[in-house]
Amino acid sequence: MADTMNGRTIIVTGAGGNIGLAYCDALVKQGANLVMADLVDLSPQADKYRSGGGSAIAVRVDVADNDSTQAMAQAAVQAFGRIDGIINNAGFFKNCTFGSFMDIPAEEWDRCFAINVRGLWQCCKAVVPQMKEQGSGKIVNISSNTPYKGIPNFLHYVSSKAAIVGLSRSLAREVGPFNIQVNTLCPDLIPDADIEAKQGSQADIRTVAGRCLQRTQTPQDMVGAALFLLSDGSDFITGQSLLVNGGAHFL
Ligand SMILES: NC(=O)c1ccc[n+]([C@@H]2O[C@H](COP(=O)([O-])OP(=O)(O)OC[C@H]3O[C@@H](n4cnc5c(N)ncnc54)[C@H](O)[C@@H]3O)[C@@H](O)[C@H]2O)c1
């Protein structure tokens, strides 16, 4: 799959996270013009990519702020002249509190939806006009396996990720006539140090036990599916959700 992203401008939101960085590494390796968009400043990482011969810029964005997402899209066009794809990966996840649905603070529910649902919609609004002008574009929305499993004590997060599936299917119909594909990726638990500190290592052990492929999922496990949905190979695929979960059988 060498150079399938050659010369394509791809935005990754939440680029500074564990999984975001895995997408970025692969995109740079494949010759994309990468826009690393995050709340935090990722200039040092973009510099590193450039000094290794890659093409990347860093843009500060708060996806929950509409003006900020518009500025993100403008920065991409200013730097590279076009927007070929976006991975809407920024998410309110690790700051979600676990507990009964009765006890979720309303402000936390709203923050979760402001980032995961409204923020993702705002990013789509920011990039679609440019994609329409070009006559093509690929939107890859990061949902989660949790709506399919029905994870308890995490209702705001699970509901927000379910909303992304509905949003993507409906948006696919609105933008299909402009040759813009909208698909959703649903990762299973991809543990890192923050998640283990919060949930303990038992969570991953239980998750692995409920999979056909009996191992821990890594950020790199998401990369092939994401690149496929950004590539020409997926030109006739839209409105779909792909569960990248090692064959979780929902024990
Ligand atoms: N890690 C998992 O187990 C898992 C499983 C399923 C789905 N997901 C989803 O995958 C995505 C990435 O997860 P992760 O584990 O890498 O998370 P992470 O918390 O490590 O990274 C998220 C990144 O998004 C950025 N971000 C947060 N709020 C933002 C905002 N308002 N605007 C712009 N950037 C913002 C953060 O700065 C961070 O760099 C999320 O959408 C998450 O819901 C993760």
mmCIF file with all atom_site columns, C-alpha atoms in Angstrom, residues 69 84 88 100 102-103 132 135 148 173 185 189 195 201-202 204 219 246 249:
data_model
loop_
_atom_site.group_PDB
_atom_site.id
_atom_site.type_symbol
_atom_site.label_atom_id
_atom_site.label_alt_id
_atom_site.label_comp_id
_atom_site.label_asym_id
_atom_site.label_entity_id
_atom_site.label_seq_id
_atom_site.pdbx_PDB_ins_code
_atom_site.Cartn_x
_atom_site.Cartn_y
_atom_site.Cartn_z
_atom_site.occupancy
_atom_site.B_iso_or_equiv
_atom_site.pdbx_formal_charge
_atom_site.auth_seq_id
_atom_site.auth_comp_id
_atom_site.auth_asym_id
_atom_site.auth_atom_id
_atom_site.pdbx_PDB_model_num
ATOM 1  C CA . THR A 1 69  ? -12.937 24.445  13.233 1.00 0.00 ? 69  THR A CA 1
ATOM 2  C CA . ASP A 1 84  ? -8.873  15.413  0.618  1.00 0.00 ? 84  ASP A CA 1
ATOM 3  C CA . ASN A 1 88  ? -12.531 13.080  13.124 1.00 0.00 ? 88  ASN A CA 1
ATOM 4  C CA . SER A 1 100 ? -24.578 5.050   37.303 1.00 0.00 ? 100 SER A CA 1
ATOM 5  C CA . MET A 1 102 ? -28.365 8.546   37.630 1.00 0.00 ? 102 MET A CA 1
ATOM 6  C CA . ASP A 1 103 ? -25.229 10.357  38.712 1.00 0.00 ? 103 ASP A CA 1
ATOM 7  C CA . LYS A 1 132 ? -17.525 19.966  -2.762 1.00 0.00 ? 132 LYS A CA 1
ATOM 8  C CA . GLY A 1 135 ? -15.607 17.152  -6.375 1.00 0.00 ? 135 GLY A CA 1
ATOM 9  C CA . TYR A 1 148 ? -22.724 -2.120  19.991 1.00 0.00 ? 148 TYR A CA 1
ATOM 10 C CA . ARG A 1 173 ? -26.743 10.784  1.999  1.00 0.00 ? 173 ARG A CA 1
ATOM 11 C CA . LEU A 1 185 ? -14.664 3.364   12.486 1.00 0.00 ? 185 LEU A CA 1
ATOM 12 C CA . LEU A 1 189 ? -10.730 -0.786  24.017 1.00 0.00 ? 189 LEU A CA 1
ATOM 13 C CA . ILE A 1 195 ? -6.854  4.203   30.783 1.00 0.00 ? 195 ILE A CA 1
ATOM 14 C CA . SER A 1 201 ? -5.659  -3.784  33.853 1.00 0.00 ? 201 SER A CA 1
ATOM 15 C CA . GLN A 1 202 ? -8.666  -6.079  34.441 1.00 0.00 ? 202 GLN A CA 1
ATOM 16 C CA . ASP A 1 204 ? -8.419  -5.102  29.079 1.00 0.00 ? 204 ASP A CA 1
ATOM 17 C CA . PRO A 1 219 ? -3.392  2.077   17.987 1.00 0.00 ? 219 PRO A CA 1
ATOM 18 C CA . GLY A 1 246 ? -10.603 -8.258  16.898 1.00 0.00 ? 246 GLY A CA 1
ATOM 19 C CA . HIS A 1 249 ? -18.351 -11.380 20.377 1.00 0.00 ? 249 HIS A CA 1
#
